[in-house]
XYZ file of C-alpha atoms in Angstrom:
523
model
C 0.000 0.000 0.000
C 2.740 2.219 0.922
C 4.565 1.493 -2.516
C 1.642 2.625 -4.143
C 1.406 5.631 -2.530
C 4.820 6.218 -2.776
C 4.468 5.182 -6.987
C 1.704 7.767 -7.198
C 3.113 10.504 -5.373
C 6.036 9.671 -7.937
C 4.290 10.134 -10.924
C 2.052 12.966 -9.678
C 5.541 14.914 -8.588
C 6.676 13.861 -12.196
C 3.682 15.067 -13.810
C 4.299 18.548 -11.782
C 8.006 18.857 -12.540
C 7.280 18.407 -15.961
C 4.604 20.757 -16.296
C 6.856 23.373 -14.627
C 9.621 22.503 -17.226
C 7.177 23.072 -19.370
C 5.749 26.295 -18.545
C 9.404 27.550 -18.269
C 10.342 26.323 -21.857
C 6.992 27.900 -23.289
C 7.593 30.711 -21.463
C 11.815 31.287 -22.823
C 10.449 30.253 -26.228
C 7.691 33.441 -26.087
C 10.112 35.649 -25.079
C 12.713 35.165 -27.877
C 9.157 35.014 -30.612
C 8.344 38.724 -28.744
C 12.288 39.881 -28.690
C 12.293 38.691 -32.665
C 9.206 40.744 -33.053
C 10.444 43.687 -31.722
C 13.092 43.579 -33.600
C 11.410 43.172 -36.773
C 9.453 46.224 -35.599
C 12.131 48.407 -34.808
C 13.680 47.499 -38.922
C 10.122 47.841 -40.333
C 9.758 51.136 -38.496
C 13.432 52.479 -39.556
C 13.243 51.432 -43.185
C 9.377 53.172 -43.279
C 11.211 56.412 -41.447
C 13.540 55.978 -44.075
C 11.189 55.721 -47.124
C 9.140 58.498 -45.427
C 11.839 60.531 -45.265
C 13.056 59.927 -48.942
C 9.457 60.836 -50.346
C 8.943 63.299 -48.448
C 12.240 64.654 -49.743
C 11.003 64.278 -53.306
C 7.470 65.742 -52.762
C 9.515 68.488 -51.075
C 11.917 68.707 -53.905
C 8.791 68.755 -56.659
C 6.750 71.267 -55.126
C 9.679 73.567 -55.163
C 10.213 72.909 -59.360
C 6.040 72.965 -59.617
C 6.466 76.224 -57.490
C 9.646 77.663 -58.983
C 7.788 76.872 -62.718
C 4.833 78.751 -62.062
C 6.940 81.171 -60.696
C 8.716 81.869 -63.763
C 5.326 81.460 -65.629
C 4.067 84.125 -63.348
C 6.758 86.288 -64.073
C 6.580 85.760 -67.707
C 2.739 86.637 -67.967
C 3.403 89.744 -65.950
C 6.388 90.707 -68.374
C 4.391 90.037 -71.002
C 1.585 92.110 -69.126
C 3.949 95.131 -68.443
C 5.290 94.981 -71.775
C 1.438 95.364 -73.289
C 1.038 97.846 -70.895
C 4.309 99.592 -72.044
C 3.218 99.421 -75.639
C -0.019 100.718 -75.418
C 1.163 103.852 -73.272
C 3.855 104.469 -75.972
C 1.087 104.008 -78.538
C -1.482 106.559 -76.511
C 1.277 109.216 -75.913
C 2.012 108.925 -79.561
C -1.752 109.156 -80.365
C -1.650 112.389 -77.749
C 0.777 113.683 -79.615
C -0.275 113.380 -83.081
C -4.105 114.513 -81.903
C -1.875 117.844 -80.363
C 0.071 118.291 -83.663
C -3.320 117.876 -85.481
C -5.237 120.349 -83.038
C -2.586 122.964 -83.967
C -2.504 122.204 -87.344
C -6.685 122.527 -87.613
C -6.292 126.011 -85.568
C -3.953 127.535 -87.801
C -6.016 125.986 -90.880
C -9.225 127.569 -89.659
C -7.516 131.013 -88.922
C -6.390 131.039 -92.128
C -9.744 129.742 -93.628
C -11.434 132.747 -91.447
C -8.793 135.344 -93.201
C -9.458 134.165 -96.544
C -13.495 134.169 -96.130
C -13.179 137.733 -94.909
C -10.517 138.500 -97.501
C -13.247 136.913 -99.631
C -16.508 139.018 -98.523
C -14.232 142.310 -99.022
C -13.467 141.312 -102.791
C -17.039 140.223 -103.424
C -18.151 143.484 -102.328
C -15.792 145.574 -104.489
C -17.119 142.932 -107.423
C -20.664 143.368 -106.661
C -19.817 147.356 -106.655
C -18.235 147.194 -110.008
C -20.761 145.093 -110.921
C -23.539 147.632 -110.667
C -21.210 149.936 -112.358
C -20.963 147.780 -115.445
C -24.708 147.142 -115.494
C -25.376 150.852 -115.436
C -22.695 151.926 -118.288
C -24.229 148.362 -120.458
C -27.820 150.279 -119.918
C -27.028 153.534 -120.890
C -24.323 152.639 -124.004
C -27.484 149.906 -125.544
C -29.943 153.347 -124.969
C -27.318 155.079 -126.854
C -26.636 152.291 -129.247
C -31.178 152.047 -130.010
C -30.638 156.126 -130.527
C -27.932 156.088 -133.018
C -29.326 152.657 -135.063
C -33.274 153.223 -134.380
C -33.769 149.609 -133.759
C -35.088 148.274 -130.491
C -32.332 145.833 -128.162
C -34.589 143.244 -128.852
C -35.070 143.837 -132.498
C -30.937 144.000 -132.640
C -30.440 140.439 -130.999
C -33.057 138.658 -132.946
C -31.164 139.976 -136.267
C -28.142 139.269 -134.665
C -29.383 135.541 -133.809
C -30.674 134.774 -137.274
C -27.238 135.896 -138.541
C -25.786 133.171 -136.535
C -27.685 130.713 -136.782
C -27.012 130.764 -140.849
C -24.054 130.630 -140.292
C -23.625 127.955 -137.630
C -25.815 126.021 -139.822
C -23.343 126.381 -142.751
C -20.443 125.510 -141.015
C -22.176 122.480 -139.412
C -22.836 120.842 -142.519
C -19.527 121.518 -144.284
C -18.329 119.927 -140.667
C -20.708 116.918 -140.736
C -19.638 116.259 -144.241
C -16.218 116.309 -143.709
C -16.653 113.941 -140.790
C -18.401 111.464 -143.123
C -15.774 111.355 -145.658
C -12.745 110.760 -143.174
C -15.100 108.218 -141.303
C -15.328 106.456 -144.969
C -11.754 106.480 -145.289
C -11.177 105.069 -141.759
C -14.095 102.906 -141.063
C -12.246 99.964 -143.727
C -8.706 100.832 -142.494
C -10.488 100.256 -138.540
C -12.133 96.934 -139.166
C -9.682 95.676 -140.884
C -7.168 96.659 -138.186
C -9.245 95.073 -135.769
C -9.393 91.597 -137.889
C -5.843 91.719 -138.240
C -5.398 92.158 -134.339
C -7.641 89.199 -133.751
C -6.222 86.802 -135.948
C -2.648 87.869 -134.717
C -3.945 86.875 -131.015
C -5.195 83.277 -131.859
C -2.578 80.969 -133.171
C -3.846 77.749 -133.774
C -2.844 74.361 -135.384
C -4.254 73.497 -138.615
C -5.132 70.032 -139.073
C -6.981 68.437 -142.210
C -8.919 65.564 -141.769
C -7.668 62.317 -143.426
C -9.859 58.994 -144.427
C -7.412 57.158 -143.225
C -5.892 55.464 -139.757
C -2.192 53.515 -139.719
C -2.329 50.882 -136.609
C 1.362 50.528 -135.290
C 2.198 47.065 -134.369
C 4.886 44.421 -132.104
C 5.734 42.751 -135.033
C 4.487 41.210 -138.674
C 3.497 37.912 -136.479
C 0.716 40.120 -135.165
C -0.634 40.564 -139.063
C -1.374 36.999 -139.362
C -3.096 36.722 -136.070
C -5.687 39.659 -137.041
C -6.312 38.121 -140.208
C -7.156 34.738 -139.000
C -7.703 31.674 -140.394
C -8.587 32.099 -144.010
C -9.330 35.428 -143.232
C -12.222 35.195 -141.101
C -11.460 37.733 -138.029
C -10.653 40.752 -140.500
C -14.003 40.004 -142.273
C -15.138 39.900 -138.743
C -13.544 43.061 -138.183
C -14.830 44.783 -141.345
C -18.431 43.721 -140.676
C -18.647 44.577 -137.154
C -16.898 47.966 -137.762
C -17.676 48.944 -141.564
C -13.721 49.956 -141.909
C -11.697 48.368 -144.534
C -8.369 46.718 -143.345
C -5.054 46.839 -145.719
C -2.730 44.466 -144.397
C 0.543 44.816 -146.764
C 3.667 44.747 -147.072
C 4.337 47.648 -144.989
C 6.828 46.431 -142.108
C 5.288 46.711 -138.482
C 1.725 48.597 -139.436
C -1.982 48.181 -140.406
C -3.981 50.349 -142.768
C -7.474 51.862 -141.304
C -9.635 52.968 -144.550
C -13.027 54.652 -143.857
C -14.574 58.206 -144.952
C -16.293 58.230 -140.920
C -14.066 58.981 -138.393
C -16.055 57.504 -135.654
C -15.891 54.168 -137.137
C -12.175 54.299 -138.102
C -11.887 55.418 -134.350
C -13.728 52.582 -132.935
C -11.941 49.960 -135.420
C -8.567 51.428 -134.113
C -9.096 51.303 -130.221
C -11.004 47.771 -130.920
C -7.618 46.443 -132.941
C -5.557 48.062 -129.990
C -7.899 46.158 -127.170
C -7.408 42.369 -128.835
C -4.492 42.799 -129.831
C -3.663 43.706 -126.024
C -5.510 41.205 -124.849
C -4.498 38.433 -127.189
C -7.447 36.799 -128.129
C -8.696 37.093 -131.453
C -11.288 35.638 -132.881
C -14.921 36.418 -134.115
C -16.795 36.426 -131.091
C -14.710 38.277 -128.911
C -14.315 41.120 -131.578
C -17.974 41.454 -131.594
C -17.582 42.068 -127.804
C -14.561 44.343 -127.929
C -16.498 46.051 -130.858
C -19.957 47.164 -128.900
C -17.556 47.761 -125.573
C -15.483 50.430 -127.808
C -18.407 51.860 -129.167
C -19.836 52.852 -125.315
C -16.949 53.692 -125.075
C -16.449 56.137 -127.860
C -20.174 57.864 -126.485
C -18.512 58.460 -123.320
C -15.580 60.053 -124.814
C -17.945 62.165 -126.840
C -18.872 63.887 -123.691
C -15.696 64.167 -121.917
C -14.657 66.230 -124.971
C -17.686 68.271 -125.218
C -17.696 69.140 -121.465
C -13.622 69.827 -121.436
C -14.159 71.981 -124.720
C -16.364 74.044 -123.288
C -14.490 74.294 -119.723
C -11.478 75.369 -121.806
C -13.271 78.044 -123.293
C -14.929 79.190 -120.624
C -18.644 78.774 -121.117
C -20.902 78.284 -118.661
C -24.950 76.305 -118.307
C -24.713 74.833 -121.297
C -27.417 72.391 -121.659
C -25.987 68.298 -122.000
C -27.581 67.813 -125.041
C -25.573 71.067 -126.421
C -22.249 69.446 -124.856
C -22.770 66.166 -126.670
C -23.326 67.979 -129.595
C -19.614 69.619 -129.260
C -17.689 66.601 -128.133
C -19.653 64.945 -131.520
C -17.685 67.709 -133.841
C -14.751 65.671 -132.698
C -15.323 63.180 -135.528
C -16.978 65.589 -138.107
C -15.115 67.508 -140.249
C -16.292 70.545 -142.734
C -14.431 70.586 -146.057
C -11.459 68.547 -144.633
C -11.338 70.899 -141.502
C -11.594 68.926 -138.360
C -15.281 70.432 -137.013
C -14.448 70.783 -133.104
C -10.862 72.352 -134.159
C -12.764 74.893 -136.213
C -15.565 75.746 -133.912
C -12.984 76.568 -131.101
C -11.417 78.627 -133.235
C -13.937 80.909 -134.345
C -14.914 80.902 -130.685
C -11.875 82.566 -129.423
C -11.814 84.440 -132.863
C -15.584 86.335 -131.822
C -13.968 86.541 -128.017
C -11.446 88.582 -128.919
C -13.548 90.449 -131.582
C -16.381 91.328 -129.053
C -13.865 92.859 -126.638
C -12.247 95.072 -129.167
C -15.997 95.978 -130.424
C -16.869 96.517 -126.779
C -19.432 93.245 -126.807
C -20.059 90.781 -124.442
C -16.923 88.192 -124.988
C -18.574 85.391 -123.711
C -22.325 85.487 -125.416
C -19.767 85.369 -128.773
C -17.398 82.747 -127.866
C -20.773 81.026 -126.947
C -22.534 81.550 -130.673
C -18.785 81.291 -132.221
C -19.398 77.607 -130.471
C -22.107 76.459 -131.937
C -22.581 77.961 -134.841
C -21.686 74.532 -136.686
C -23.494 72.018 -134.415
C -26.166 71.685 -137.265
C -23.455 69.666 -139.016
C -23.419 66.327 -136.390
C -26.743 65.686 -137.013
C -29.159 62.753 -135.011
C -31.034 61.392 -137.842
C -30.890 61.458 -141.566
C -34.355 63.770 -141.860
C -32.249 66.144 -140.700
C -29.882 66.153 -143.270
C -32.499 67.862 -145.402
C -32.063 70.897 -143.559
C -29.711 73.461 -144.021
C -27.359 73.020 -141.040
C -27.559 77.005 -139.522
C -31.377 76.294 -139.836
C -31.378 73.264 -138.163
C -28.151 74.727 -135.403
C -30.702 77.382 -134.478
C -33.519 75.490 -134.050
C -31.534 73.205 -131.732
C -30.172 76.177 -129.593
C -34.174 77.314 -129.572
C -34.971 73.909 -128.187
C -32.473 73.632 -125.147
C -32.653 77.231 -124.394
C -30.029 79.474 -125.310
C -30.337 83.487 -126.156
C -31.803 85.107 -129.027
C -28.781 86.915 -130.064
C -27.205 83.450 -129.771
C -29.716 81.286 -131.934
C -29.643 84.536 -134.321
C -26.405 84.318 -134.506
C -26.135 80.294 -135.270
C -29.221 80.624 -137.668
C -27.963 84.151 -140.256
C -23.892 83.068 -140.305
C -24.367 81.576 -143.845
C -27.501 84.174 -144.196
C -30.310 81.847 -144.099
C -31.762 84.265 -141.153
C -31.687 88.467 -141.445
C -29.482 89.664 -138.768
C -30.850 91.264 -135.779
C -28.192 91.450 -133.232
C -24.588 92.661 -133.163
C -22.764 89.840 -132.423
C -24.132 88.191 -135.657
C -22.212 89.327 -138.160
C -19.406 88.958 -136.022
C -19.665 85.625 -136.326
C -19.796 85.035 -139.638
C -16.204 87.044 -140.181
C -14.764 85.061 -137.849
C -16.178 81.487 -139.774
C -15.396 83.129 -142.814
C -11.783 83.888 -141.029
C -11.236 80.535 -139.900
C -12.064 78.380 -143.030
C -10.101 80.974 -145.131
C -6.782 80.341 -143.647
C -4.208 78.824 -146.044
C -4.424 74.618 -145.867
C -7.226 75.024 -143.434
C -10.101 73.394 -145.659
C -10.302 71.210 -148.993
C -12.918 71.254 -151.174
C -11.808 67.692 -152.839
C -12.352 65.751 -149.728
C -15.510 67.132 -148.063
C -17.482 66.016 -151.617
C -15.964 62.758 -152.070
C -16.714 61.680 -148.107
C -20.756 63.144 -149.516
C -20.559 60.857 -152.004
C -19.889 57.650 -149.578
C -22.453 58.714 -147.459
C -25.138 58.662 -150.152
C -23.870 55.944 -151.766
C -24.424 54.164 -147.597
C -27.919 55.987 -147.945
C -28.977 54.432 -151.094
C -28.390 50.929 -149.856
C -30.042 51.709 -146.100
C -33.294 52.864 -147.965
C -33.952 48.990 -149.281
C -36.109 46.919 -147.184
C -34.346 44.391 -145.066
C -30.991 45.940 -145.125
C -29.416 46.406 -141.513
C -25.940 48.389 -142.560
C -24.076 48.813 -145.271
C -20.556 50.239 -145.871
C -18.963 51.611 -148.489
C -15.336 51.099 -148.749
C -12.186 50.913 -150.743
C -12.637 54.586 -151.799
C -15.997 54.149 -152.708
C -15.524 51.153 -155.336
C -17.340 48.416 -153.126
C -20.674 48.799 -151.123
C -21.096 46.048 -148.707
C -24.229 45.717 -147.128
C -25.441 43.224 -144.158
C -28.912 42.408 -144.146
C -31.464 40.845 -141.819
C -31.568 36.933 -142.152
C -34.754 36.694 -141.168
C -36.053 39.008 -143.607
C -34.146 38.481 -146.898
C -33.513 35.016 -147.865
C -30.801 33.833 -150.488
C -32.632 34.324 -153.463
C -33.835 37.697 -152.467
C -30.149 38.800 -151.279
C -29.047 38.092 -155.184
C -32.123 39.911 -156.161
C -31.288 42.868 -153.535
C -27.578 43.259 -154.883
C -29.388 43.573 -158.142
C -31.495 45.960 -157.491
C -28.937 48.146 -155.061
C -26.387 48.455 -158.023
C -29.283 49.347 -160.765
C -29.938 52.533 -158.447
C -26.526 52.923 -158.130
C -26.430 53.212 -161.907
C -29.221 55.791 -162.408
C -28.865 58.192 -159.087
C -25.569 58.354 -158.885
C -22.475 59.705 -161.032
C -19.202 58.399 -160.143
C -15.725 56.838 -161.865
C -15.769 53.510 -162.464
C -17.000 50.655 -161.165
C -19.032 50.243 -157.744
C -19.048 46.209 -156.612
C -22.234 45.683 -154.346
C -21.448 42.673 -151.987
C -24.922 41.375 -150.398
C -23.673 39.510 -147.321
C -26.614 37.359 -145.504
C -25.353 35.443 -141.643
C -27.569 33.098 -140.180
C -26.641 32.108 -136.347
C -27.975 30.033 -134.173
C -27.403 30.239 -130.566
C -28.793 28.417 -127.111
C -27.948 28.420 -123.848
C -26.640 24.862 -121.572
C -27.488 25.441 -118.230
């Protein structure tokens, strides 16, 4: 029992010492955690001192810069400020001074003004004085003058008149008369002067019209792939275009033949476009052919509307500017038709202003005056083209002295305003210049045209073309309209009235060319 005791006590003294050692190890352990702490503190707490002390050294540091900036700002708005001020008290004591130099120099103007008006009043009263004086001796020498010639003072100056006025009249008329004759002798030597000074101011090119187009190519391999096999794309060509094609001998070149210039322009840019592109052959110059044509109509107004730009004119209607960039293509006795309308525009521009005219209603009439000569449809060829010029002005609205002017320049109209006959010198001007026009070529390009016309007015004919100068007439009919048999009878027929309307040298060979196609669609 006693060894149990003593066992127990044992342990329990054990468990007590050990709890003690315990305590006394937590309690060393807590104080080295809360010595490490404070230590960590203390660092912590010096390096944030430190930091705090280093920013607030910068923030120190910038607000000085901000503060010394705005400073100098400061100082420069009030220098600026001060120098304003400066200026405009130099400016106002200059102004003082120049309103006190100006003050004086008013005074002494108005004492001298106030000396001269009373120098003034004294010598107006020693005229008035003298005045009456001469009044009173007039009275009494015309009393002694009635005395001495027993005729009234009235009487006198209505003799005296009537003397004068017979003579006056004499001397007027020799006057007037004289006038007339040196006007005679100077009115010719004037206009012509003024002519001459016009045409010296315009110089322009002069440029005749040819039928024919030379298409520069690569090489000779190019010639056989334009002809095609057995010839087939340059009938192509000639069909869709109506231009004969002379491919020769001539190295490096292709001849264009046709009396229109439209269609020699459209067979040129179509020849340049394949041959660019590289395929040739029947169907794709068809294409090229109606794309080149669209294209040629949209040319036609980019010249029209850059002619008129050039020249200055202003509201003209788009029918008016088609018309214009049409003359492109036209020519008038070998004389390109745009070339010479611009020409006797500037021509009445410069006329008008010498004649003190309006400039720009001329160059407007000196414009058009020709625009009957690219006409629509062939009714209209009936009409003489100043007729027909005039009526189209009337139609899209321009002036009377302009449609005058269009409609009496070849005298078809009278003449009712100035700038009319103005505009006939200057045509008359313009086509008379040396090389300017030939006679030759505007009638033989007639006579292709009527010998197209004369074809065209058969039934079932869809174009025709006259080429190789006029010696063949091809003409293309419908298909569906004109079989074989009547195509030989057509050809027939076409050369017969050939034979009896028209006169001509040689032979004309009527070709009567009938294409049937048939096309569908796979889809």
């Amino acid at each position: 029992m006693d060894s149990i005791i003593l066992i127990a006590g044992g342990v329990l003294l054990g468990i007590i010492i050990g709890y003690v050692i315990a305590k006394v190890l937590e309690k060393n352990n807590a104080s080295k955690l809360i010595k490490n702490a404070k230590k960590s503190a203390i660092s912590i707490l010096k390096e944030a001192n430190a930091e705090g002390e280093s920013i607030k050294k910068d923030k120190i540091l910038q607000a000085k810069e901000k503060f010394i900036e705005l400073k100098s700002e400061h100082e420069k708005v009030i220098l600026s400020r001060d120098k304003k001020m400066a200026d405009a008290e130099k400016r106002t004591r200059d102004k003082e001074s120049q309103i006190s130099s100006e003050i004086a120099k008013t005074k002494k103007l108005n004492d001298a003004i106030e000396s001269k008006i009373k120098d003034y009043d004294y010598r107006l009263d020693i005229v008035e004085k003298k005045q009456e004086e001469v009044d009173r001796l007039h009275r009494s020498q015309v009393e002694q003058l009635e005395v001495i010639s027993s005729l009234s003072a009235e009487d006198a100056k209505i003799q005296l008149m009537e003397s004068l006025r017979g003579q006056a009249k004499n001397d007027a008329m020799s006057y007037i008369q004289s006038t007339i004759e040196e006007a005679k002798l100077t009115a010719q030597q004037e206009a012509k002067k003024i002519i001459i000074n016009t045409i010296q101011r315009i110089g322009t090119e002069e440029a005749v019209d040819n039928c024919v187009s030379v298409f520069n190519i690569e090489s000779d391999d190019v010639k056989g792939r334009i002809i095609g096999r057995e010839g087939r794309n340059i009938r192509a060509i000639e069909a869709a275009t109506g231009v004969e094609i002379i491919v020769d001998d001539t190295p490096e070149a292709i001849i264009l033949s046709c009396f229109d210039s439209v269609r020699r322009e459209i067979a040129r840019l179509s020849l340049h476009k394949l041959v660019t592109d590289g395929r040739i052959h029947p169907a794709r110059i068809e294409e090229i052919v109606q794309k080149t044509k669209k294209q040629i109509d949209q040319e036609i107004i980019e010249v029209g509307k850059r002619t008129v730009i050039d020249l200055g004119i202003h509201n003209l209607h788009p029918e008016l500017i088609k018309m214009v960039g049409r003359m492109k293509y036209r020519s008038s006795y070998g004389q390109n038709l745009l070339q010479h309308s611009r020409e006797v525009a500037k021509l009445c521009g410069v006329m008008a202003a010498e004649l003190g005219l309006n400039p720009k209603l001329a160059k407007r009439a000196g414009l058009l005056h020709d625009i009957g000569k690219v006409p629509d449809a062939e009714t209209d060829m009936e009409t003489p083209h100043a007729i027909l010029g005039m009526q189209w002005a009337e139609k899209y609205g321009e002036k009377d002295e302009v449609c005058n002017a269009i409609g009496a320049h070849h005298d078809e109209v009278e003449m009712k305003f100035l700038i009319s006959p103005i505009i006939q010198v200057c045509d008359a001007i313009s086509g008379a210049r040396p090389g300017a026009r030939r006679q030759v070529l505007d009638s033989y390009i007639q006579r292709l045209k009527d010998l197209e016309d004369i074809a065209i007015g058969f039934q079932g004919v869809k174009k025709a073309y006259a080429i190789q100068a006029g010696r063949e007439l091809r003409v293309i009919v419908e298909s569906d309209k004109v079989d074989d048999q009547k195509a030989a009878d057509l050809s027939f027929s076409i050369s017969q009235k050939v034979q009896t309307d028209m006169t001509y040298p040689g032979q004309v060979k009527v070709t009567v060319i009938r294409e049937t196609r048939a096309v569908n669609i796979a889809k």
